[in-house]
PDB file of C-alpha atoms in Angstrom:
ATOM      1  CA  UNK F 665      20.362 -11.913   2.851  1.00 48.00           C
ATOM      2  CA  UNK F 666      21.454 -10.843   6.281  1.00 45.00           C
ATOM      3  CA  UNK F 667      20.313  -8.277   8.568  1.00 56.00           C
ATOM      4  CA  UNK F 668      21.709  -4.479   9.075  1.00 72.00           C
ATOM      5  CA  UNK F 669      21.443  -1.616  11.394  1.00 82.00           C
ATOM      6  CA  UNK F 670      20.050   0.537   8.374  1.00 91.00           C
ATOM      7  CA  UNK F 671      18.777  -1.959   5.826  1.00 96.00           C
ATOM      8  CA  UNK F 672      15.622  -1.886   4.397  1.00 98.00           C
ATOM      9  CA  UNK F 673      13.694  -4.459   2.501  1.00 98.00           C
ATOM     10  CA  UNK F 674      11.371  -4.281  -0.283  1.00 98.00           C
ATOM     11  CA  UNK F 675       8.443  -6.905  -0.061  1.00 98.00           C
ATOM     12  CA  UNK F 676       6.918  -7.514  -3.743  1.00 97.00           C
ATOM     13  CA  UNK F 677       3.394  -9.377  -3.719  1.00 95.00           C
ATOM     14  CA  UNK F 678       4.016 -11.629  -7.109  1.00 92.00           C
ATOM     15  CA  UNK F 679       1.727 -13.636  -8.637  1.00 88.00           C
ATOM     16  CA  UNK F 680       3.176 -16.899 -10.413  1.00 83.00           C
ATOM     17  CA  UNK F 681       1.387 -16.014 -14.078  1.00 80.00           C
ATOM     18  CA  UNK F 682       3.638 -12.734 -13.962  1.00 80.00           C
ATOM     19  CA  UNK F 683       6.810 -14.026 -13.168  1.00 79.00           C
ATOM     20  CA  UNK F 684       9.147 -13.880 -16.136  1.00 74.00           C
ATOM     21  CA  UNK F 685       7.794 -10.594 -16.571  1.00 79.00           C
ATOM     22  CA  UNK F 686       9.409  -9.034 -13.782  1.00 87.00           C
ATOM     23  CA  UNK F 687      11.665  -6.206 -13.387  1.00 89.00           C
ATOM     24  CA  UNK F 688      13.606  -4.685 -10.936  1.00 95.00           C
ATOM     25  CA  UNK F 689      15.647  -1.154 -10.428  1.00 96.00           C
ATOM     26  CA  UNK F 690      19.562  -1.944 -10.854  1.00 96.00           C
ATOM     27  CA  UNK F 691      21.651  -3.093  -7.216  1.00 96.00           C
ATOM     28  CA  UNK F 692      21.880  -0.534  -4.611  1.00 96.00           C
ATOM     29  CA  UNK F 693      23.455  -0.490  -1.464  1.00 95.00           C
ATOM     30  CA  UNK F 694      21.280  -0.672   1.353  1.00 94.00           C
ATOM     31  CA  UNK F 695      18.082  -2.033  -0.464  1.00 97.00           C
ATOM     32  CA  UNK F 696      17.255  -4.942  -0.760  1.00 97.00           C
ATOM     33  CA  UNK F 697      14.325  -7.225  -2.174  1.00 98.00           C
ATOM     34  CA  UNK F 698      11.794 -10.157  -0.706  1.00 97.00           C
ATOM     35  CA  UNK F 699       9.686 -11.476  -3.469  1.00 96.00           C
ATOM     36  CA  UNK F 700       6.597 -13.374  -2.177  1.00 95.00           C
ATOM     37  CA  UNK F 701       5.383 -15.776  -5.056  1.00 93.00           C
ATOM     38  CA  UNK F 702       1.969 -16.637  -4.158  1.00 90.00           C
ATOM     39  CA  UNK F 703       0.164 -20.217  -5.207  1.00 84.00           C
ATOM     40  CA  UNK F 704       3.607 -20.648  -6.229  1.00 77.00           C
ATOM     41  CA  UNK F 705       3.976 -24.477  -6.870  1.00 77.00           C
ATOM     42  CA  UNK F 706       7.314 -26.358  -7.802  1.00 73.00           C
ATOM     43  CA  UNK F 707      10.541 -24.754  -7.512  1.00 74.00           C
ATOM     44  CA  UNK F 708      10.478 -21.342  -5.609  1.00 70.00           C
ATOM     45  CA  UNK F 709      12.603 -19.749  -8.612  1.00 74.00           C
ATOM     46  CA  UNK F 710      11.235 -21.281 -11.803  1.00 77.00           C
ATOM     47  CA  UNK F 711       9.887 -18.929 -14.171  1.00 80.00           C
ATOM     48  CA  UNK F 712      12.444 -15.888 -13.420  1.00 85.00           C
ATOM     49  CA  UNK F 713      14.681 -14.423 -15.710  1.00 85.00           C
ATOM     50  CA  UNK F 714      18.020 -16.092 -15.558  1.00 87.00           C
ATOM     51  CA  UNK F 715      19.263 -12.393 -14.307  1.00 90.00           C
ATOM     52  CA  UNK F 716      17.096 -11.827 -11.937  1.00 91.00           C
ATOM     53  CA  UNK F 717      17.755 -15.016  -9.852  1.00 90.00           C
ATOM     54  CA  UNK F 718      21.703 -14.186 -10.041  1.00 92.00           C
ATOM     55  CA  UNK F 719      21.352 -11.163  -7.893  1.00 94.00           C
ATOM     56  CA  UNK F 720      22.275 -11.649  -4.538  1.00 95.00           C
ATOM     57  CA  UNK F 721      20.011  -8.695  -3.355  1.00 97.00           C
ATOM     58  CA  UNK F 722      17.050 -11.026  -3.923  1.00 96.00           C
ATOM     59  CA  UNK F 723      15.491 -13.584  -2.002  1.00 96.00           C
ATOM     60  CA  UNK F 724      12.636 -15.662  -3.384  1.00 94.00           C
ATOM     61  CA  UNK F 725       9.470 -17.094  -1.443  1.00 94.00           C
ATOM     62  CA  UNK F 726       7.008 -19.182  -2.249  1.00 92.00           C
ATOM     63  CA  UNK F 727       3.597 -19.063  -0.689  1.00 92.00           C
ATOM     64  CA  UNK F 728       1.332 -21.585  -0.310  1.00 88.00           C
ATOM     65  CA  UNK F 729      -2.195 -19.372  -1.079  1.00 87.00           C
ATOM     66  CA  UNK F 730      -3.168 -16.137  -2.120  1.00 91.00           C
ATOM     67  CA  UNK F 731      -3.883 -12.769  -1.418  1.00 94.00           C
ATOM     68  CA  UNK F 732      -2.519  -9.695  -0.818  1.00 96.00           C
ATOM     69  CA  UNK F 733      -2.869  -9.071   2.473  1.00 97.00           C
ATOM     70  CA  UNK F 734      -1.295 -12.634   3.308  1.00 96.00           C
ATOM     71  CA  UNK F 735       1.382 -11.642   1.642  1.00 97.00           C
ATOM     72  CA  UNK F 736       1.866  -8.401   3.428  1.00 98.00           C
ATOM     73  CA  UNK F 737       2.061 -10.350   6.662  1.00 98.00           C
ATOM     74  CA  UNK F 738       4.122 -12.651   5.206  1.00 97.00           C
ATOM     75  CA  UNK F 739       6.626  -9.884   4.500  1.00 98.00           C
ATOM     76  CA  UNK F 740       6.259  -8.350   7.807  1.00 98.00           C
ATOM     77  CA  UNK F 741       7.529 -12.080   9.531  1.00 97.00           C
ATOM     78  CA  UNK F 742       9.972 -12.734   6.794  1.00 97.00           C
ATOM     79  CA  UNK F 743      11.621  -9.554   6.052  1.00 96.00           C
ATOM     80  CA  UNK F 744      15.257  -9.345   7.786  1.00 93.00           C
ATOM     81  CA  UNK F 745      16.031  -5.729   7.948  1.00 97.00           C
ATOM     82  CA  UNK F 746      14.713  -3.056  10.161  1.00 97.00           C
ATOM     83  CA  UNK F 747      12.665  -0.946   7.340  1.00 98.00           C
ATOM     84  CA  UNK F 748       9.829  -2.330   5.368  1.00 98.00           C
ATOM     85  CA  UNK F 749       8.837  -1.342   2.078  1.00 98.00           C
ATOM     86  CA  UNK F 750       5.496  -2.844   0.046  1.00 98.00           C
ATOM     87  CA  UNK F 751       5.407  -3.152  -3.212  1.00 97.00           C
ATOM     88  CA  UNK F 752       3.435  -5.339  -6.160  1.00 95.00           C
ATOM     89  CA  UNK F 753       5.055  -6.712  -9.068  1.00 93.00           C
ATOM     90  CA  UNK F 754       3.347  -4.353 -11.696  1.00 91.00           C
ATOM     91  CA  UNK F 755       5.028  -1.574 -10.331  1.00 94.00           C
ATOM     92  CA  UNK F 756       8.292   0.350 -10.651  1.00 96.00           C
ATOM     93  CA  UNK F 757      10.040   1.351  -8.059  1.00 98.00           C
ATOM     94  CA  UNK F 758      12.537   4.224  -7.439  1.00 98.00           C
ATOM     95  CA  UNK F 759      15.380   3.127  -5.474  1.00 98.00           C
ATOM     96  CA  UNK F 760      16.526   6.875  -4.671  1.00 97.00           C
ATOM     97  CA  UNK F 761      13.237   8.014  -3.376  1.00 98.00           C
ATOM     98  CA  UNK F 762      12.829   4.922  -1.299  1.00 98.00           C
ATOM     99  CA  UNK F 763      16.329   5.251   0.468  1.00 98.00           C
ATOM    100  CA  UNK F 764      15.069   9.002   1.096  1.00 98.00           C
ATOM    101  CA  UNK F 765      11.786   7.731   2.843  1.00 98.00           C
ATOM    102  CA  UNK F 766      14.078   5.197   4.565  1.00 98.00           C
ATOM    103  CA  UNK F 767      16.232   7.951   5.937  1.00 97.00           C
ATOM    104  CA  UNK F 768      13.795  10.071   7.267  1.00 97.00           C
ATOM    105  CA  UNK F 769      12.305   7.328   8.951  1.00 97.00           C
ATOM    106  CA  UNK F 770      16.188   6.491  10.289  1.00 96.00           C
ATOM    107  CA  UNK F 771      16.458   9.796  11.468  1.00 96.00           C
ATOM    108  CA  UNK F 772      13.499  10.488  13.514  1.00 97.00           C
ATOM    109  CA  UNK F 773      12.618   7.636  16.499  1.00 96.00           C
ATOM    110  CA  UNK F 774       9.552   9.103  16.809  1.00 96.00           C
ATOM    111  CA  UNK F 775       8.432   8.047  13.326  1.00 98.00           C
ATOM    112  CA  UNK F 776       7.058   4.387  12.927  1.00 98.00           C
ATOM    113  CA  UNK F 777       5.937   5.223   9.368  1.00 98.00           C
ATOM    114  CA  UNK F 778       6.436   6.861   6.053  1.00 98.00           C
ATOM    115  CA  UNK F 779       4.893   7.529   2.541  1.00 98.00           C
ATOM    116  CA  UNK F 780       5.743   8.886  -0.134  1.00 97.00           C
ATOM    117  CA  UNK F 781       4.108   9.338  -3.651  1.00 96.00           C
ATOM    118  CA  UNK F 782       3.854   7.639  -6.615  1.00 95.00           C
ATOM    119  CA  UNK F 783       5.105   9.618  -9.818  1.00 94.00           C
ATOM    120  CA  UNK F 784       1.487   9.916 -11.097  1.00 92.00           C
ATOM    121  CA  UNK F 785       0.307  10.907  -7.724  1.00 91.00           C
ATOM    122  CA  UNK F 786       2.486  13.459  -6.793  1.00 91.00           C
ATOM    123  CA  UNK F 787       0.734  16.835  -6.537  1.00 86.00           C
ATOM    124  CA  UNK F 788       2.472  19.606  -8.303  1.00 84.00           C
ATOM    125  CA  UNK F 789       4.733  22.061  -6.424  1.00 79.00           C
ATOM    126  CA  UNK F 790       3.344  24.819  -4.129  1.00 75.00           C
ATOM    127  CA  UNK F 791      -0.208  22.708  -3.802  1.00 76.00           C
ATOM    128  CA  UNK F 792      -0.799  22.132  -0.204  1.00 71.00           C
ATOM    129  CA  UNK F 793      -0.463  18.715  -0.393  1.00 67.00           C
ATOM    130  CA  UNK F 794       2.896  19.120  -1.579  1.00 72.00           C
ATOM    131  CA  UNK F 795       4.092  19.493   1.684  1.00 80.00           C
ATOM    132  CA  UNK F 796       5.419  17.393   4.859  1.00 88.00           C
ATOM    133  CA  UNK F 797       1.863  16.276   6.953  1.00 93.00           C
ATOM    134  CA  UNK F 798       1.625  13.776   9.472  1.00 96.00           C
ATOM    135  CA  UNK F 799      -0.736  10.916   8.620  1.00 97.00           C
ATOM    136  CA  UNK F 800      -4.103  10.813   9.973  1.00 97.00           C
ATOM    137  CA  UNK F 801      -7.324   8.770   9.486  1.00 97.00           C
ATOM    138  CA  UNK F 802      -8.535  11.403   6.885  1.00 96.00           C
ATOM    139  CA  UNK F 803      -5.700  12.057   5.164  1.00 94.00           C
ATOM    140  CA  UNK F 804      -4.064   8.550   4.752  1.00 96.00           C
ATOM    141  CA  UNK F 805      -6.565   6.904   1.829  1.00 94.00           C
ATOM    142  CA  UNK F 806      -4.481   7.506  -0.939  1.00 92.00           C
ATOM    143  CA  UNK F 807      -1.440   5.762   0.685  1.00 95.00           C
ATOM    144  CA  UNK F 808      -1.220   2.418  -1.312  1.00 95.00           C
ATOM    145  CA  UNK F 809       2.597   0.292  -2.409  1.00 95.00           C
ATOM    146  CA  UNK F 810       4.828   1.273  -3.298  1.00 95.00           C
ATOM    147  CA  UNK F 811       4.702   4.880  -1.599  1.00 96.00           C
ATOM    148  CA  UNK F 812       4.743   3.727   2.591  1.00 97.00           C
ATOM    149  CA  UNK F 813       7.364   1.949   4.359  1.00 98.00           C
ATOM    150  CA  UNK F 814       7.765   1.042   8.249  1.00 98.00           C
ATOM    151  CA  UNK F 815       9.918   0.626  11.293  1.00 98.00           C
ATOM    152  CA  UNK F 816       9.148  -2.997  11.752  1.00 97.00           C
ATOM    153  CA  UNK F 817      10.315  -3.182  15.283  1.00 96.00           C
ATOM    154  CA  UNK F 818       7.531  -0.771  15.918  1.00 97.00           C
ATOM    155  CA  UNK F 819       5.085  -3.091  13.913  1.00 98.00           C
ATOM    156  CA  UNK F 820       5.549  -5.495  16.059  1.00 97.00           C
ATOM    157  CA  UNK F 821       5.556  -3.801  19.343  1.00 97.00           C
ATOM    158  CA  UNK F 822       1.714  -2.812  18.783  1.00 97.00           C
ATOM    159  CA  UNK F 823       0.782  -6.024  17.216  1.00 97.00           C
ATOM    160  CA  UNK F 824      -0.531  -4.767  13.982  1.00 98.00           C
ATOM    161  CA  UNK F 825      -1.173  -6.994  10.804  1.00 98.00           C
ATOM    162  CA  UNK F 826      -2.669  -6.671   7.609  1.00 98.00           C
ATOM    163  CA  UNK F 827      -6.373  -7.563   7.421  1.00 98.00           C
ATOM    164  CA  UNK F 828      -6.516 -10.882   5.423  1.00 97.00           C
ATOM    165  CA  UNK F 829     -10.681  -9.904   4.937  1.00 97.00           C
ATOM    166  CA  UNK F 830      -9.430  -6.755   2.605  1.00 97.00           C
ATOM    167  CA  UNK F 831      -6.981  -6.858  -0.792  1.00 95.00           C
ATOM    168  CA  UNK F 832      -6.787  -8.361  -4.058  1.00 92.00           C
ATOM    169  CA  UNK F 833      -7.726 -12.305  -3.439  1.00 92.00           C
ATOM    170  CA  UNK F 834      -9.824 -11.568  -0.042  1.00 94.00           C
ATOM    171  CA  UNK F 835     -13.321 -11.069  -0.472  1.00 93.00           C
ATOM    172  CA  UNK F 836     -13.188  -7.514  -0.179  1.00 96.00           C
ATOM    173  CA  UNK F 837     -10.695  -6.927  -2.837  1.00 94.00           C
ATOM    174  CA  UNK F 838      -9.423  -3.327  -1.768  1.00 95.00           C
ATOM    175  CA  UNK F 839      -8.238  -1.383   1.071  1.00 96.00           C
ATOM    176  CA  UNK F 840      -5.368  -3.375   2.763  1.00 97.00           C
ATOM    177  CA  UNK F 841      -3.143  -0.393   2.348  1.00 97.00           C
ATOM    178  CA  UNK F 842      -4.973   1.765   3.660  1.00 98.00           C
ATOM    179  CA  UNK F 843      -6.507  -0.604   6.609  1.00 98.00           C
ATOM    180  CA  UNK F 844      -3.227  -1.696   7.667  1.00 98.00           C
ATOM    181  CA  UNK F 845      -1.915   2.031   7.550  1.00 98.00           C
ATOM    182  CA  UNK F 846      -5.085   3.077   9.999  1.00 98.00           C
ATOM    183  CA  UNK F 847      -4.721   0.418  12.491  1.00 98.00           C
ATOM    184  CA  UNK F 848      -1.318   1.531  13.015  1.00 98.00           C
ATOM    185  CA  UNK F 849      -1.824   5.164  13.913  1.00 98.00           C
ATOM    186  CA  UNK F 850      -5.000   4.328  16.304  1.00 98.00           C
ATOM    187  CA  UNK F 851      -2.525   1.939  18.287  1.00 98.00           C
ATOM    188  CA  UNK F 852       0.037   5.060  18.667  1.00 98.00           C
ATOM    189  CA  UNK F 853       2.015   5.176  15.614  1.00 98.00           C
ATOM    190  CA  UNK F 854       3.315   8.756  14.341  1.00 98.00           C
ATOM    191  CA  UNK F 855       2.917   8.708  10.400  1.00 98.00           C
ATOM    192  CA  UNK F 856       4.648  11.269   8.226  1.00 98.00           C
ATOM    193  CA  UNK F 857       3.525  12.036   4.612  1.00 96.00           C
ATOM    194  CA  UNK F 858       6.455  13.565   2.223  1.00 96.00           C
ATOM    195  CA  UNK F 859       6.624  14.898  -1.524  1.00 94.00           C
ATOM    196  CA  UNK F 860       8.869  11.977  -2.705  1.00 96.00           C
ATOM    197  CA  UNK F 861       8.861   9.524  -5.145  1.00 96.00           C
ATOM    198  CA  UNK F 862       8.897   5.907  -4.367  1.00 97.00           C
ATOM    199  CA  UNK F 863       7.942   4.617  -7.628  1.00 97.00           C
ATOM    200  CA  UNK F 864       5.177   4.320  -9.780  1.00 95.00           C
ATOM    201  CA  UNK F 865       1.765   2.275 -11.286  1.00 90.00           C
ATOM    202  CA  UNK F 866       1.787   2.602 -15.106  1.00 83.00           C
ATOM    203  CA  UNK F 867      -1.356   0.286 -15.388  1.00 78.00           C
ATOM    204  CA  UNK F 868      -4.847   1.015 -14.029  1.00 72.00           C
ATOM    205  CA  UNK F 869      -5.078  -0.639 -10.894  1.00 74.00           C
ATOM    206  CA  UNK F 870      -7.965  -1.784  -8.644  1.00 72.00           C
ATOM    207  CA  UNK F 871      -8.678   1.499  -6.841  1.00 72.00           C
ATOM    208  CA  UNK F 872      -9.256   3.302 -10.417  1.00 77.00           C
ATOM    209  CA  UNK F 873     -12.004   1.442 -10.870  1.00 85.00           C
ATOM    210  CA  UNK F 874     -15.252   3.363  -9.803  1.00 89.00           C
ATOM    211  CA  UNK F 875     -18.156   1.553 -11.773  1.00 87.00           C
ATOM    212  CA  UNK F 876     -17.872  -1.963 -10.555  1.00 89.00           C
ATOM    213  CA  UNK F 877     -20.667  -2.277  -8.116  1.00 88.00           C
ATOM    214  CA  UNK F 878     -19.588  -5.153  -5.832  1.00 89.00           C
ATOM    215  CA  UNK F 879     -15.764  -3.025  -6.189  1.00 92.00           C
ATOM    216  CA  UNK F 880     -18.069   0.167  -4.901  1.00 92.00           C
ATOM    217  CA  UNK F 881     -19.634  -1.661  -1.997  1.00 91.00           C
ATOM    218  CA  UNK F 882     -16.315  -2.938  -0.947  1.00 94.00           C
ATOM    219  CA  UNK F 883     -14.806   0.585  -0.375  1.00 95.00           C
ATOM    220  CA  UNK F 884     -17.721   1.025   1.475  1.00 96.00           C
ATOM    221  CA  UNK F 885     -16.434  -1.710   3.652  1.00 97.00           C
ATOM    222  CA  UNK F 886     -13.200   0.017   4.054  1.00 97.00           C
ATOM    223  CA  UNK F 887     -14.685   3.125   5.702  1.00 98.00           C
ATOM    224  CA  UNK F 888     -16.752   1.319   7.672  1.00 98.00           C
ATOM    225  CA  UNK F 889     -13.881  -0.695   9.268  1.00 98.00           C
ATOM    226  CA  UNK F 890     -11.502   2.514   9.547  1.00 98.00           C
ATOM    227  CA  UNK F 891     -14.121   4.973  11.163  1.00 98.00           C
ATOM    228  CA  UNK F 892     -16.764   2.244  12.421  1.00 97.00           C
ATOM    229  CA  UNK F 893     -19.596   4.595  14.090  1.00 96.00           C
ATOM    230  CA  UNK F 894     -18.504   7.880  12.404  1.00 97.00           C
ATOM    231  CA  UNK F 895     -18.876   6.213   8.916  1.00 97.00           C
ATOM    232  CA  UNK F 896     -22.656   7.403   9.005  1.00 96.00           C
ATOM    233  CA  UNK F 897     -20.946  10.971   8.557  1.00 97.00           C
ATOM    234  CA  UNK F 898     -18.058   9.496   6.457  1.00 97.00           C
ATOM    235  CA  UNK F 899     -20.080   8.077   4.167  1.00 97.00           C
ATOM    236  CA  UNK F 900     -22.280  11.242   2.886  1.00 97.00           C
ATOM    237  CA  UNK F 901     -18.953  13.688   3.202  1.00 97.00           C
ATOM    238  CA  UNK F 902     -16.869  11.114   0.544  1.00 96.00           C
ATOM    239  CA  UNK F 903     -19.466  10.281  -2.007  1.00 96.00           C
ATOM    240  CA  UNK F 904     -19.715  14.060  -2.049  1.00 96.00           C
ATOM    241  CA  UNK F 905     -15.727  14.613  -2.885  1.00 94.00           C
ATOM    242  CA  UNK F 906     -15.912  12.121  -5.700  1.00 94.00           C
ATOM    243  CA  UNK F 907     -19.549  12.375  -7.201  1.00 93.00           C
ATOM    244  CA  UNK F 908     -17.658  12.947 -10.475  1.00 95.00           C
ATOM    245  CA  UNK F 909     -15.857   9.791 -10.099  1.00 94.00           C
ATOM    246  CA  UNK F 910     -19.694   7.649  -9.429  1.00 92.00           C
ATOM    247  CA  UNK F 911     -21.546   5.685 -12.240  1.00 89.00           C
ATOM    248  CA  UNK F 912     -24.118   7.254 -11.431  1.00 91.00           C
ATOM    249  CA  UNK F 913     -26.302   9.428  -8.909  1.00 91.00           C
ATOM    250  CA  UNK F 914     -27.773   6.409  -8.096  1.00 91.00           C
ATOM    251  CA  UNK F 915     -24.694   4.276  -7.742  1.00 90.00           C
ATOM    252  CA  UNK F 916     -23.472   7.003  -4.970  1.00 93.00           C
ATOM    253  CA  UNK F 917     -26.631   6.843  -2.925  1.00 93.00           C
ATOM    254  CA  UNK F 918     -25.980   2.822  -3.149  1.00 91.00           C
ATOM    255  CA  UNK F 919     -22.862   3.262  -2.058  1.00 94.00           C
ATOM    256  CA  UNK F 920     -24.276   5.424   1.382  1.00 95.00           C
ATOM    257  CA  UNK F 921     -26.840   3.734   2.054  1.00 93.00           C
ATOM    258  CA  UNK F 922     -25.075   0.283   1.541  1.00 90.00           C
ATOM    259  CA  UNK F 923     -27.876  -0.648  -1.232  1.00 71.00           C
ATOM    260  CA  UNK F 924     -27.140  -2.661  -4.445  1.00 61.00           C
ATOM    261  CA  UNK F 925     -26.535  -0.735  -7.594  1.00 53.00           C
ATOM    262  CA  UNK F 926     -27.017  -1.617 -10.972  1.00 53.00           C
ATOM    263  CA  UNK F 927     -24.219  -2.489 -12.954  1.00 52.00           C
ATOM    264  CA  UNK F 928     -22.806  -0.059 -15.156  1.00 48.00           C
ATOM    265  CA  UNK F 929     -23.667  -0.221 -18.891  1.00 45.00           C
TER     266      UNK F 929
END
């Protein structure tokens, strides 16, 4: 896999139990994929379909621990092509709507960063949301993989990495996206949020879960390191928005005032 002017890269976060399980869109030009095995032990490529491992769009590599976020930065030293696309191995990704996002972000130099939506995600047409919006603190929670991509050059410029404390495997097992996506725009990156499709989750994920307590207290955690002081007012204001989505009355006022709540029945 060699470099180009307009390449971009897809990083997938793989676990080595869901290897031979994994699927990927047919070859296009101009994409190309980085596969990140973590705990991966042995051969880099064992466990792959036969298939998979003869396309020369791929490159396979094995990571010594886990963690999402690791895996993220791993992607973000690895990755040989100017664009930067995150994705998970339970998801499936839409090779036209990620060349789109790419070629918006080509096209404007004032851009350091894109998202899109996933298919379930996507509002429906003439909702407000279903609109171009540049990405802010406040509007920037729901961006998760596959949907955002970057200009890595720009990445790098401001020093920004993933936080290895936040994401499936860390002890806070949420929030990288959205961390990573913050920390960008407070050190000067211009975000832009558009109604395409980059792909899609057909399996409940980590952030549909709403009745896990230690899960609840760890979003918590993500507000807290995105707004830091203003959380106090964040906190109230976003329990509010989603009081339908709670365990409980209770389990919301745990989750503002930072208080253990009972487990769910």
């Amino acid at each position: 896999m060699s470099d180009s002017v307009d390449g971009l890269t897809v990083a997938i976060s793989a676990m080595t139990d869901r290897r031979a399980g994994l699927v990927l869109p047919p070859p296009c030009p101009g994409l190309r994929y980085l596969l990140l095995v973590q705990e991966a032990r042995g051969p880099a490529d064992a466990g792959f379909a036969p298939e998979l491992l003869a396309r020369d769009d791929l490159r396979i590599v094995p990571l010594p621990g886990r963690g999402l976020s690791n895996s993220r930065n791993a992607a973000l030293e690895l990755a040989e092509d100017p664009y930067l696309a995150f994705s998970d191995d339970d998801l499936v990704l839409e090779p036209r709507g990620l060349l789109l996002l790419r070629d918006v972000l080509r096209g404007d130099d004032r851009l350091d960063l894109v998202a899109g939506w996933r298919r379930e995600t996507l509002p429906p047409r003439g909702h407000r949301r279903h609109v171009l919006h540049r990405l802010s603190l406040y509007n920037s929670g729901r961006v998760c993989a596959p949907e955002f991509m970057v200009r890595r050059a720009a990445v790098r410029r401001r020093g920004v990495r993933f936080d290895p404390g936040f994401g499936v495997g860390a002890p806070l097992p949420t929030g990288e996206d959205y961390i990573f996506v913050t920390d960008l725009l407070k050190a000067g990156a211009r975000g832009l949020s558009l109604p395409i499709v980059a792909g899609s989750h057909p399996h409940p994920s980590t952030g549909d879960d709403w009745r896990d307590p230690e899960l609840m207290q760890a979003r918590r955690a993500v507000l807290l390191r995105v707004f830091g002081w203003r959380a106090a007012a964040i906190l109230p204001l976003y329990a509010w928005r989603h009081r339908h989505r709670f365990a409980s009355p209770r389990a919301a006022l745990a989750f503002v005032f930072g208080r253990p709540a009972p487990a769910a029945a």
